[in-house]
mmCIF file of the C-alpha atoms, coordinates in Angstrom:
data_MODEL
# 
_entry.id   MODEL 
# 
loop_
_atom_site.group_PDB 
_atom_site.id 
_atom_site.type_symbol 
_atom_site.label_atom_id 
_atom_site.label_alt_id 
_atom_site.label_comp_id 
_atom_site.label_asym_id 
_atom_site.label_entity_id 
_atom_site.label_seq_id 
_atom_site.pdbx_PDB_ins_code 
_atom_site.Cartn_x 
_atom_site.Cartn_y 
_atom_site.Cartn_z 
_atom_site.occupancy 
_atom_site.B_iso_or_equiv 
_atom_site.pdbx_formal_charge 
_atom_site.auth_seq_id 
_atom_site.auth_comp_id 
_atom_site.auth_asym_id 
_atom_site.auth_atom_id 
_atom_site.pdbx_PDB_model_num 
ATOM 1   C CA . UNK A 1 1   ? 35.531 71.068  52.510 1.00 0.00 ? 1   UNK A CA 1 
ATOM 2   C CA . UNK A 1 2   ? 38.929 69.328  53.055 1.00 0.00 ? 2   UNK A CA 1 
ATOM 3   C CA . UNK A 1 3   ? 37.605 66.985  49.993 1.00 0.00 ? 3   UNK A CA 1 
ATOM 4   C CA . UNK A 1 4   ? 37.178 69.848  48.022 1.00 0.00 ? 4   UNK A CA 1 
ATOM 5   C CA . UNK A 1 5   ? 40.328 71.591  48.976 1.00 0.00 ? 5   UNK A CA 1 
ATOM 6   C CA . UNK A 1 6   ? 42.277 68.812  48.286 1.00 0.00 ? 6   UNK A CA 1 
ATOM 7   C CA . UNK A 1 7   ? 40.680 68.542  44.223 1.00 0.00 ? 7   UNK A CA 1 
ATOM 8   C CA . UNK A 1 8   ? 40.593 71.928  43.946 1.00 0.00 ? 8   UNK A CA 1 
ATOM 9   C CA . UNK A 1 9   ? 44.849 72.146  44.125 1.00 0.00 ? 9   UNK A CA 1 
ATOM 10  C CA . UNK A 1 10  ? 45.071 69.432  42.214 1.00 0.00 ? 10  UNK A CA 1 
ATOM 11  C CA . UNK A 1 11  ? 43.147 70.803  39.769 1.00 0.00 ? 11  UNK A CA 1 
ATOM 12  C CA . UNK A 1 12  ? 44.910 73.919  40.151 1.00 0.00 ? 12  UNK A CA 1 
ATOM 13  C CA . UNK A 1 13  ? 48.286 72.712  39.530 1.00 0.00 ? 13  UNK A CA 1 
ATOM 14  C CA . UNK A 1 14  ? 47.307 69.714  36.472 1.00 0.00 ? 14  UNK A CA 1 
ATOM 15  C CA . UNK A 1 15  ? 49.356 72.007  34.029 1.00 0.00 ? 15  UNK A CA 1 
ATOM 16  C CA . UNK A 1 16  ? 52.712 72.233  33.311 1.00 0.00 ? 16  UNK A CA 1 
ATOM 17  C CA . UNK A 1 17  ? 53.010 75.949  33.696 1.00 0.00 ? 17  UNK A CA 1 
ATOM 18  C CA . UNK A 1 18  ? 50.968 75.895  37.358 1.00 0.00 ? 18  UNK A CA 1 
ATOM 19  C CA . UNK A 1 19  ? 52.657 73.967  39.205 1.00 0.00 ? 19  UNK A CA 1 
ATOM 20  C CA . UNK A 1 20  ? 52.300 75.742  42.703 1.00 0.00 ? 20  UNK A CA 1 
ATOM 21  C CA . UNK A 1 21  ? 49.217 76.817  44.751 1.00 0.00 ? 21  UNK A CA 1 
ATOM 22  C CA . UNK A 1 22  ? 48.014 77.330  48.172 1.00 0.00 ? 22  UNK A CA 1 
ATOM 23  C CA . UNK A 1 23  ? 45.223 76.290  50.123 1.00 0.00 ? 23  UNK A CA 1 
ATOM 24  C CA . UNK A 1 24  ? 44.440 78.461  53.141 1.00 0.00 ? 24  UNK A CA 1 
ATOM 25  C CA . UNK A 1 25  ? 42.111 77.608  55.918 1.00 0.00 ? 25  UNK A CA 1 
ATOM 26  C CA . UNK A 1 26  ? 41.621 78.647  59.004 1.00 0.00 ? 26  UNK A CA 1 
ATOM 27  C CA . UNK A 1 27  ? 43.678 77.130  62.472 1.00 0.00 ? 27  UNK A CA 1 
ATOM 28  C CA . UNK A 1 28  ? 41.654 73.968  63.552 1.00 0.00 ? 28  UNK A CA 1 
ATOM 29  C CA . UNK A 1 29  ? 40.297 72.783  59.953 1.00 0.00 ? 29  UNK A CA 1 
ATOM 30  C CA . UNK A 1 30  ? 43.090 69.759  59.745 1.00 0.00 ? 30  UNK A CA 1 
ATOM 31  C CA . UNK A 1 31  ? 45.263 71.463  57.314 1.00 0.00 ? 31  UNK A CA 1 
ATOM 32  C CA . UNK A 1 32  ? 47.473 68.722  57.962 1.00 0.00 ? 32  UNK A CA 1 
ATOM 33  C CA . UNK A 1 33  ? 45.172 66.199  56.894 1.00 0.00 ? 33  UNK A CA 1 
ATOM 34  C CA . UNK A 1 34  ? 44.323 67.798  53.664 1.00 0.00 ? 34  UNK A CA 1 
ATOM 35  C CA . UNK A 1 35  ? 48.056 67.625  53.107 1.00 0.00 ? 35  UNK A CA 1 
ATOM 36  C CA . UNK A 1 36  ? 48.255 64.481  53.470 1.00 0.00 ? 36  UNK A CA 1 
ATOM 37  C CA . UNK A 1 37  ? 45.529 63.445  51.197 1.00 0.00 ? 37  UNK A CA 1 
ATOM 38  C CA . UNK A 1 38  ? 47.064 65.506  49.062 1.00 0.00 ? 38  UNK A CA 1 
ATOM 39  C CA . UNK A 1 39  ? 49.871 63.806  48.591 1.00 0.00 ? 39  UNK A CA 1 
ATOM 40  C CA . UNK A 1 40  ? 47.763 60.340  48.355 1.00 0.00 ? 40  UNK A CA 1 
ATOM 41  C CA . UNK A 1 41  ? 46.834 61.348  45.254 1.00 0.00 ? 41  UNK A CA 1 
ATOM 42  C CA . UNK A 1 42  ? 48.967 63.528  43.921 1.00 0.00 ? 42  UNK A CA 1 
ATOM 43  C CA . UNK A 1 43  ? 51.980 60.638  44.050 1.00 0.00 ? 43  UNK A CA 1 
ATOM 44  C CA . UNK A 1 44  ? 49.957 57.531  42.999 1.00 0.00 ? 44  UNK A CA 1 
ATOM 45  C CA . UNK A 1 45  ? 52.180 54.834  41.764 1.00 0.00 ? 45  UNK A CA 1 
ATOM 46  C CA . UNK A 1 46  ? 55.645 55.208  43.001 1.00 0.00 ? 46  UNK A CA 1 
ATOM 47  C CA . UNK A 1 47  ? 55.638 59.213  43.732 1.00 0.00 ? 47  UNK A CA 1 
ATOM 48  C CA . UNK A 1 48  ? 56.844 60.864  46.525 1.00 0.00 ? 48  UNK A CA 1 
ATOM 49  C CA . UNK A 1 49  ? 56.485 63.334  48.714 1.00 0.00 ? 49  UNK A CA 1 
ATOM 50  C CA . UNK A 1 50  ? 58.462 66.059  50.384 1.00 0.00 ? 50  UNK A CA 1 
ATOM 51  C CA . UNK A 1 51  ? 56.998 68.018  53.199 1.00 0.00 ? 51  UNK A CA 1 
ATOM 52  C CA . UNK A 1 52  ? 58.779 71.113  54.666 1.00 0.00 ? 52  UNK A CA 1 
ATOM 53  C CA . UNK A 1 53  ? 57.935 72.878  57.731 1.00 0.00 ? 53  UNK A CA 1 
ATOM 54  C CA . UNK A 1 54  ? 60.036 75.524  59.842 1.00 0.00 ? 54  UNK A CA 1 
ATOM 55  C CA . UNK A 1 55  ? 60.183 74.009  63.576 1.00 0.00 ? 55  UNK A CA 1 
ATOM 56  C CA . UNK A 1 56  ? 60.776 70.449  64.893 1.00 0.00 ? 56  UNK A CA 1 
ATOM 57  C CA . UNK A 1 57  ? 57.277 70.130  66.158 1.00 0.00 ? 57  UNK A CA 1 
ATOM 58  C CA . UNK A 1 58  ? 55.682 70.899  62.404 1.00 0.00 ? 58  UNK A CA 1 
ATOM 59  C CA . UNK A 1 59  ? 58.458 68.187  60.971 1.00 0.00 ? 59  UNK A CA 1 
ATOM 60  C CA . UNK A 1 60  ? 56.789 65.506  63.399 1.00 0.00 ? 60  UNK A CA 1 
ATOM 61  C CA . UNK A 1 61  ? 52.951 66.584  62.936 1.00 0.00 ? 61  UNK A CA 1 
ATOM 62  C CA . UNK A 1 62  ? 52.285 65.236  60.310 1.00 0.00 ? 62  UNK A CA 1 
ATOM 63  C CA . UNK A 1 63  ? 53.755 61.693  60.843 1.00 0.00 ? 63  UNK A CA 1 
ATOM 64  C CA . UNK A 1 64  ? 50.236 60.865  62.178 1.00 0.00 ? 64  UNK A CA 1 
ATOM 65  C CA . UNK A 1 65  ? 48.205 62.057  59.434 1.00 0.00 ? 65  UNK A CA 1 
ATOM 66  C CA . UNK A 1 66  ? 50.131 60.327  57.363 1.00 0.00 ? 66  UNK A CA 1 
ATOM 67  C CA . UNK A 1 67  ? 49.609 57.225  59.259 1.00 0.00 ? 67  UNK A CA 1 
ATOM 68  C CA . UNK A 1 68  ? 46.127 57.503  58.711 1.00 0.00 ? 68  UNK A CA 1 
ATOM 69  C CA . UNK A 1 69  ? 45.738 58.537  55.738 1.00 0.00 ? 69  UNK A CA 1 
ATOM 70  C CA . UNK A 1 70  ? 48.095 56.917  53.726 1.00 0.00 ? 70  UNK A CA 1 
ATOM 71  C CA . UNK A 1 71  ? 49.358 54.476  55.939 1.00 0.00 ? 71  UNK A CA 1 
ATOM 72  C CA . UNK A 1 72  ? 51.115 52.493  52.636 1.00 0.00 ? 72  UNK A CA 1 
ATOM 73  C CA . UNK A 1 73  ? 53.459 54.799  52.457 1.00 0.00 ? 73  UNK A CA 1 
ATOM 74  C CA . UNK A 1 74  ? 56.516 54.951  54.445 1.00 0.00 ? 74  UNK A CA 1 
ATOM 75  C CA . UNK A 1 75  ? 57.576 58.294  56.497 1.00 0.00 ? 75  UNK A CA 1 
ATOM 76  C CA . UNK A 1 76  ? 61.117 59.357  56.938 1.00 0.00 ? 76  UNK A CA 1 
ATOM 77  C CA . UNK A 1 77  ? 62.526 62.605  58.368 1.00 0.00 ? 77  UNK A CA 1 
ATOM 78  C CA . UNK A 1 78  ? 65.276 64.424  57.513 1.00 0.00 ? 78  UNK A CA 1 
ATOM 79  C CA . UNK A 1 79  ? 66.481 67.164  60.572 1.00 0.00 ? 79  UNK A CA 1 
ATOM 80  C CA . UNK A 1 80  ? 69.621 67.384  62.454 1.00 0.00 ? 80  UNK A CA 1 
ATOM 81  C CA . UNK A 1 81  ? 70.804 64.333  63.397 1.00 0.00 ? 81  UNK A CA 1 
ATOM 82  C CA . UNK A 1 82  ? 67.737 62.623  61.542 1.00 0.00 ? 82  UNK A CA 1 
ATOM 83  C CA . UNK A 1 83  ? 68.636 61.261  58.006 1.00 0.00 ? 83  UNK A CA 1 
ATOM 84  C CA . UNK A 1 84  ? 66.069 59.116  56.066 1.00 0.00 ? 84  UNK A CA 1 
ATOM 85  C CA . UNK A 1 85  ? 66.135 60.564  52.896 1.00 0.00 ? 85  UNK A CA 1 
ATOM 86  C CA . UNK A 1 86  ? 65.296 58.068  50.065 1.00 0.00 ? 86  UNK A CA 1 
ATOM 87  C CA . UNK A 1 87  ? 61.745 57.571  52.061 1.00 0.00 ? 87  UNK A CA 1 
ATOM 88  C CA . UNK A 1 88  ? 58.019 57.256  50.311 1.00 0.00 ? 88  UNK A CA 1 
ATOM 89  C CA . UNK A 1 89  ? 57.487 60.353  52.049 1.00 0.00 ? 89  UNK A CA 1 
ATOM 90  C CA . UNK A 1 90  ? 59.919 62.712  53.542 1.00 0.00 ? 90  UNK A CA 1 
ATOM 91  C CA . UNK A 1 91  ? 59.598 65.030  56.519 1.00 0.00 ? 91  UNK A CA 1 
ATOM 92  C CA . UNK A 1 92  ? 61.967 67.644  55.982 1.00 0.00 ? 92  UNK A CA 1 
ATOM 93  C CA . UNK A 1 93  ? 62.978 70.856  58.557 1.00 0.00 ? 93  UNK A CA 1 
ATOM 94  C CA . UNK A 1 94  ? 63.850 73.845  56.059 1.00 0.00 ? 94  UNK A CA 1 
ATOM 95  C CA . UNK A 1 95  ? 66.936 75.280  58.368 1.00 0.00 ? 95  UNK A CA 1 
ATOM 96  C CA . UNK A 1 96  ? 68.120 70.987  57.976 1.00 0.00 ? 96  UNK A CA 1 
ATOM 97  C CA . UNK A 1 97  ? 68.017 70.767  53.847 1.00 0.00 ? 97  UNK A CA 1 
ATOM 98  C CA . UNK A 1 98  ? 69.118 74.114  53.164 1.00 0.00 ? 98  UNK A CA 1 
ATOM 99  C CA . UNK A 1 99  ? 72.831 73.110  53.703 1.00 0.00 ? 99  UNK A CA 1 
ATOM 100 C CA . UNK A 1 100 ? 73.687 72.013  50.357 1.00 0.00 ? 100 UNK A CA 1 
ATOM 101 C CA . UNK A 1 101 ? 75.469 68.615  51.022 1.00 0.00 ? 101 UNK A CA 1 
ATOM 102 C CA . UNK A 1 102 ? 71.744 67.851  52.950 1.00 0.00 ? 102 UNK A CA 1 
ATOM 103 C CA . UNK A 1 103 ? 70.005 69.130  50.486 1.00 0.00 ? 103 UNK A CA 1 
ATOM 104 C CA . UNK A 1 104 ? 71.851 67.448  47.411 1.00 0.00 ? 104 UNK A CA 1 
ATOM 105 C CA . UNK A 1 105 ? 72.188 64.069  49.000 1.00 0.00 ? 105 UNK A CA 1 
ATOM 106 C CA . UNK A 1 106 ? 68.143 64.277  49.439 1.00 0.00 ? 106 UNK A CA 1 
ATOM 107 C CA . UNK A 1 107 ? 67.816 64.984  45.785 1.00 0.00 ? 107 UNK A CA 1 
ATOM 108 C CA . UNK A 1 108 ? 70.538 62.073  44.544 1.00 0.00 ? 108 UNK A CA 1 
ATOM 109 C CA . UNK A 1 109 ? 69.105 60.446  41.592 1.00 0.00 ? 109 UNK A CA 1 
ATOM 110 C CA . UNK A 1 110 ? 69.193 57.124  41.084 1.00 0.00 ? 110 UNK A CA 1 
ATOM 111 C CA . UNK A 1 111 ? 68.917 55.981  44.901 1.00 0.00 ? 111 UNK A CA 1 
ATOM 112 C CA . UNK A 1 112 ? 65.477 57.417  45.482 1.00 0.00 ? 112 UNK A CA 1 
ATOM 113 C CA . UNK A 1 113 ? 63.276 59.102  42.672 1.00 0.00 ? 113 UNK A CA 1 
ATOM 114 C CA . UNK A 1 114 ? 62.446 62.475  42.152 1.00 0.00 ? 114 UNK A CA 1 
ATOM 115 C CA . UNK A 1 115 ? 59.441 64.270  44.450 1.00 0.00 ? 115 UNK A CA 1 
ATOM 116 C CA . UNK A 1 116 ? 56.500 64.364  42.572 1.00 0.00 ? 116 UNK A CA 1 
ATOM 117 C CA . UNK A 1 117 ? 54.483 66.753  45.814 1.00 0.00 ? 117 UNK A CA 1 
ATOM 118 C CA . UNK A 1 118 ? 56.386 69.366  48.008 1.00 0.00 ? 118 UNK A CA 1 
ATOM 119 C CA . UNK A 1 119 ? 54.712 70.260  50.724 1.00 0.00 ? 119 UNK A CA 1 
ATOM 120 C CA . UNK A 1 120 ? 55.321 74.001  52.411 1.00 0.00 ? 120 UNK A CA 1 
ATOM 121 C CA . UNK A 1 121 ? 53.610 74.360  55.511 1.00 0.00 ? 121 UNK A CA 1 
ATOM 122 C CA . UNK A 1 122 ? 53.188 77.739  56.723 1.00 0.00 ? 122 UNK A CA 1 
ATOM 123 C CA . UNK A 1 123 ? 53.471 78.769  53.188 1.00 0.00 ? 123 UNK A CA 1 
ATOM 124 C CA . UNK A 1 124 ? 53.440 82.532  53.893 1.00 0.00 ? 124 UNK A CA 1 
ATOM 125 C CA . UNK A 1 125 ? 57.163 81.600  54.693 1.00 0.00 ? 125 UNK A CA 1 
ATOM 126 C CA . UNK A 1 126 ? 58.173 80.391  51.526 1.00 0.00 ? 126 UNK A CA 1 
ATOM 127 C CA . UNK A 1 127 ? 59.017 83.596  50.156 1.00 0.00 ? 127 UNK A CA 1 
ATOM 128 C CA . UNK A 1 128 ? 62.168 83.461  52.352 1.00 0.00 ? 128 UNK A CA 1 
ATOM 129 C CA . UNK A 1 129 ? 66.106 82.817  51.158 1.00 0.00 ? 129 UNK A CA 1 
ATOM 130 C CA . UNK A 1 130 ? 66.054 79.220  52.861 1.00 0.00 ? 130 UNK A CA 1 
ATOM 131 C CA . UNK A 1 131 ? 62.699 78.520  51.345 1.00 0.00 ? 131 UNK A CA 1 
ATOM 132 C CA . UNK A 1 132 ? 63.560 79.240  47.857 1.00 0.00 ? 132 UNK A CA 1 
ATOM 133 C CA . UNK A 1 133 ? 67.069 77.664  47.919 1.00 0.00 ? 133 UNK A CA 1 
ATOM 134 C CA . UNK A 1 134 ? 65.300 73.910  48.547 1.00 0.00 ? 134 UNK A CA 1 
ATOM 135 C CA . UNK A 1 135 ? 62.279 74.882  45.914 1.00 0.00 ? 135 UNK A CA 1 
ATOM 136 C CA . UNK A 1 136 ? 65.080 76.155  43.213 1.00 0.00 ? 136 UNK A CA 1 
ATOM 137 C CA . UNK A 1 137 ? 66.867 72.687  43.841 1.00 0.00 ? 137 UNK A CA 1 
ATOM 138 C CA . UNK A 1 138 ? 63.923 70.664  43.389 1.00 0.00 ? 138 UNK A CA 1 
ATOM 139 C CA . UNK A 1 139 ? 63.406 72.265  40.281 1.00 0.00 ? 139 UNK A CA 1 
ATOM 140 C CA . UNK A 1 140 ? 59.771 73.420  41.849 1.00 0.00 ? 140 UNK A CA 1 
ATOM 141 C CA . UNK A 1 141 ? 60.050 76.856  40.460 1.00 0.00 ? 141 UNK A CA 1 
ATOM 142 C CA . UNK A 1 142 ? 60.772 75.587  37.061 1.00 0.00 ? 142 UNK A CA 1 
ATOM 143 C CA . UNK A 1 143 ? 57.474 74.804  34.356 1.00 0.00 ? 143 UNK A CA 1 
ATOM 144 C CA . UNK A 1 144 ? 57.079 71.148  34.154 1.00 0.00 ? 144 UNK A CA 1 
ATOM 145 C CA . UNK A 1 145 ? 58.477 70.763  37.959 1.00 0.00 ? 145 UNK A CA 1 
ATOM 146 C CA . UNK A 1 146 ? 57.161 69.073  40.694 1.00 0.00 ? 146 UNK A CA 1 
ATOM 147 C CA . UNK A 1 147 ? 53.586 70.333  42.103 1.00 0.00 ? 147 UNK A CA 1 
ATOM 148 C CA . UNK A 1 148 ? 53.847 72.434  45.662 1.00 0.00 ? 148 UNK A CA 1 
ATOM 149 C CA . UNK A 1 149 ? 51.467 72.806  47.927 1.00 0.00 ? 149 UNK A CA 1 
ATOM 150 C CA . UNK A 1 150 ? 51.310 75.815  50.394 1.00 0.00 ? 150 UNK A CA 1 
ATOM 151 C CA . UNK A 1 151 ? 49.671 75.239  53.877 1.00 0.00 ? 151 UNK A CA 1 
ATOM 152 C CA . UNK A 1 152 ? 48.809 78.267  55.590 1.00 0.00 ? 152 UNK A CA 1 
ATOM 153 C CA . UNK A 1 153 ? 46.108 80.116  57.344 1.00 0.00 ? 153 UNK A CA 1 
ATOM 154 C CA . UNK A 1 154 ? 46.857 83.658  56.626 1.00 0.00 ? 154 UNK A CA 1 
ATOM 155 C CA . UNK A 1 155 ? 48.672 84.729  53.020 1.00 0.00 ? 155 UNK A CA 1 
ATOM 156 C CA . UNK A 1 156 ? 50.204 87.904  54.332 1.00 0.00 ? 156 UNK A CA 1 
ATOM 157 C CA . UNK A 1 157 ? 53.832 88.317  55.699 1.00 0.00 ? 157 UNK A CA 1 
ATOM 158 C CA . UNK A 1 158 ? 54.922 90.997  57.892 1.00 0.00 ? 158 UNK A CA 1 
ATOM 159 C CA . UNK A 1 159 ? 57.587 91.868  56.500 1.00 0.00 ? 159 UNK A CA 1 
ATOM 160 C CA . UNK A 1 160 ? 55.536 93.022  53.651 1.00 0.00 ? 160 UNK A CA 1 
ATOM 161 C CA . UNK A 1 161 ? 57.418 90.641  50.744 1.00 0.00 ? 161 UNK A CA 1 
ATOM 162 C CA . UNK A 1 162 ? 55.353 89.394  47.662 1.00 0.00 ? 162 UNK A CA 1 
ATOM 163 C CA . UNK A 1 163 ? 54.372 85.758  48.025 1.00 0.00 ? 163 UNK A CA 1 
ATOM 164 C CA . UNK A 1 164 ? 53.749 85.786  44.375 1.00 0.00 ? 164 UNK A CA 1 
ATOM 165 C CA . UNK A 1 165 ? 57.311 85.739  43.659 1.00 0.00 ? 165 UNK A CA 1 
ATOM 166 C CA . UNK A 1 166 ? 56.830 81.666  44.777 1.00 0.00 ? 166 UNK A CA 1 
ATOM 167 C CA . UNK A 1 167 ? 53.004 80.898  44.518 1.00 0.00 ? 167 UNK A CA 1 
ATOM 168 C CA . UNK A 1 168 ? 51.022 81.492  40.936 1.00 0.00 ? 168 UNK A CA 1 
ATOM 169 C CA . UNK A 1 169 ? 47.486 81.131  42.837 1.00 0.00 ? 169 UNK A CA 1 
ATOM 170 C CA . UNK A 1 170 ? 45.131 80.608  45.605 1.00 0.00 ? 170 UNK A CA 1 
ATOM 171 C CA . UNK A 1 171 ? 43.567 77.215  44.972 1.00 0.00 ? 171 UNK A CA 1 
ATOM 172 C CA . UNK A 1 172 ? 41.278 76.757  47.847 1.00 0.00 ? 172 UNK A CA 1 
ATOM 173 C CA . UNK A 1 173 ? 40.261 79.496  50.690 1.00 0.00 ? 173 UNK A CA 1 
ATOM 174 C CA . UNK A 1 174 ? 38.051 79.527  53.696 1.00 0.00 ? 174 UNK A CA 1 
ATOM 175 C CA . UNK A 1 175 ? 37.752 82.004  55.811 1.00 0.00 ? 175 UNK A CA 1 
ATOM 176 C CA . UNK A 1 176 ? 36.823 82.166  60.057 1.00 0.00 ? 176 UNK A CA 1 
ATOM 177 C CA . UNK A 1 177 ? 33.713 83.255  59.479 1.00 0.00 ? 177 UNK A CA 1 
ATOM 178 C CA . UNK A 1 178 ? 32.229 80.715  56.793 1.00 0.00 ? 178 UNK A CA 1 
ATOM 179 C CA . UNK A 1 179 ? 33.895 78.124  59.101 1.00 0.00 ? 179 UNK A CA 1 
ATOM 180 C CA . UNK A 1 180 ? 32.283 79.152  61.813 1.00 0.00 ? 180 UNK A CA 1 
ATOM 181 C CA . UNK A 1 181 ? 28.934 79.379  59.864 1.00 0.00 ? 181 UNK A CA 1 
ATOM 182 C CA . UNK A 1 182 ? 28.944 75.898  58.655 1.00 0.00 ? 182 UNK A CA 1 
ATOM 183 C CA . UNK A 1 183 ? 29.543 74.313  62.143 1.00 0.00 ? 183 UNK A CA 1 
ATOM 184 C CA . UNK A 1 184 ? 33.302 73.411  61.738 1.00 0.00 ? 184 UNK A CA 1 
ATOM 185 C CA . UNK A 1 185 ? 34.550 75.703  64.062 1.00 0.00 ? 185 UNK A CA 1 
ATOM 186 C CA . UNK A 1 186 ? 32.715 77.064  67.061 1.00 0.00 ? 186 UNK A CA 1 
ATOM 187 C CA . UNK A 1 187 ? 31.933 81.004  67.456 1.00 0.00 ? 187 UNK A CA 1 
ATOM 188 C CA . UNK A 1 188 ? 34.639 83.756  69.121 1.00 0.00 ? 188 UNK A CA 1 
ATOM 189 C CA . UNK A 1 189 ? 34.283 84.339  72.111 1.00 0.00 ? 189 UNK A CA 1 
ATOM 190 C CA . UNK A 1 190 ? 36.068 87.578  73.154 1.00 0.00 ? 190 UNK A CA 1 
ATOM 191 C CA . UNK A 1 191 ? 36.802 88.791  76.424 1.00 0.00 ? 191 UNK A CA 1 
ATOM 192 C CA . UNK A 1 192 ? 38.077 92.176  77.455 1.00 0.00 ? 192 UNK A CA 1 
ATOM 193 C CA . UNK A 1 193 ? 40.606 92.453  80.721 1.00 0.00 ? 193 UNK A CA 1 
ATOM 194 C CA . UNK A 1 194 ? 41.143 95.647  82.165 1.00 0.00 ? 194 UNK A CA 1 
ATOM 195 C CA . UNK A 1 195 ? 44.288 96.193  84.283 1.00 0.00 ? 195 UNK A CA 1 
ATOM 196 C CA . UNK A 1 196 ? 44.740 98.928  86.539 1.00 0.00 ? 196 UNK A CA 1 
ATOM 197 C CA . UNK A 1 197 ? 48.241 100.539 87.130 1.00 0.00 ? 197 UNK A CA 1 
ATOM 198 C CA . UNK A 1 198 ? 50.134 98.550  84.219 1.00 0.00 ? 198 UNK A CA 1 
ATOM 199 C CA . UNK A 1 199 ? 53.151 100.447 82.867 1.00 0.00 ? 199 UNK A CA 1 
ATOM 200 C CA . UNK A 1 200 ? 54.031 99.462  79.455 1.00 0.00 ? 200 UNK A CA 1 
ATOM 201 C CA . UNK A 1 201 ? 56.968 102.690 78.908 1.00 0.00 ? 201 UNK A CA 1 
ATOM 202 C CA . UNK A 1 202 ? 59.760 100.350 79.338 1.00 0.00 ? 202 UNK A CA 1 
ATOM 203 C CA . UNK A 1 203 ? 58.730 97.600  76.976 1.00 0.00 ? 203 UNK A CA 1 
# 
């Protein structure tokens, strides 16, 4: 399945008009992994790679996919105090290159080439202000831009905002259940816990 998730986006995003897609899989399936083999093959040749995520801990996940996966390429991050920009692939934190000066200096043509695969982990975010300022500056949400991959394992928000305003299609979904079914995942176990005397009226 992550072999097939990972041609199924790229097929999903080979034209210039759709250009961004998610994949959505379930907590435990290596999402991470598919990302990175993602952007093995999407950025053969010289391409690179941006990957965004919202916390410090998602910047450093992926840094050992990536070493596994695609251990040519070179991994630089880009977050607070962090500033290897002009890397292979680049590990960015979203609150970090949505100051401008970050954000242009990690786009500066001419020292490093353009990103050819932006990553969005937890894609169901990207429908937020800081999320689209970095896409619109890539160009991502442009025809003819750079492919962008959502990561996520739910496609709702709670806030109720359209995530079609930034992704044109699902290119890959799996679901709990069909996980569970074909042995990646093991079965739910639910348990029930009943406390007596708990009074929730000030919370």
């Amino acid at each position: 399945y992550q072999i097939a998730a990972a041609e199924a986006f790229l097929d999903a995003t080979d034209a210039p008009a759709s250009r961004r897609a998610i994949v959505t899989l379930p907590t435990g399936t290596r999402k991470t992994v598919i990302g990175a083999e993602i952007a093995r093959r999407a950025c053969n040749g010289a391409g690179r790679a941006l990957w965004l995520a919202h916390t410090r801990v998602l910047v450093g996940q992926p840094l050992d996919a990536f070493a596994r996966i695609w251990p040519e390429a070179k991994c630089g991050v880009v977050r607070a105090g962090a500033d290897e920009w002009a890397e292979r692939v680049v590990l960015g934190s979203v609150q970090t290159l949505r100051i401008p000066r970050r954000l242009t200096r990690t786009l500066a043509r001419g020292i490093a080439a353009p990103f050819d695969l932006v990553v969005v982990d937890e894609a169901h975010h990207a429908a937020a202000a800081s999320y689209r300022t970095i896409l619109d500056g890539l160009g991502a949400m442009e025809p003819g831009g750079p492919r962008v991959l959502g990561l996520t394992a739910t496609v709702a928000r709670g806030d109720g905002r359209a995530l079609g305003d930034v992704w044109q299609s699902i290119a890959y979904r799996m679901s709990v259940r069909t996980a569970i079914a074909a042995g990646y995942l093991v079965p739910a176990r639910h348990v029930r816990v009943t406390l007596a005397g708990l009074d929730l009226a000030s919370v």
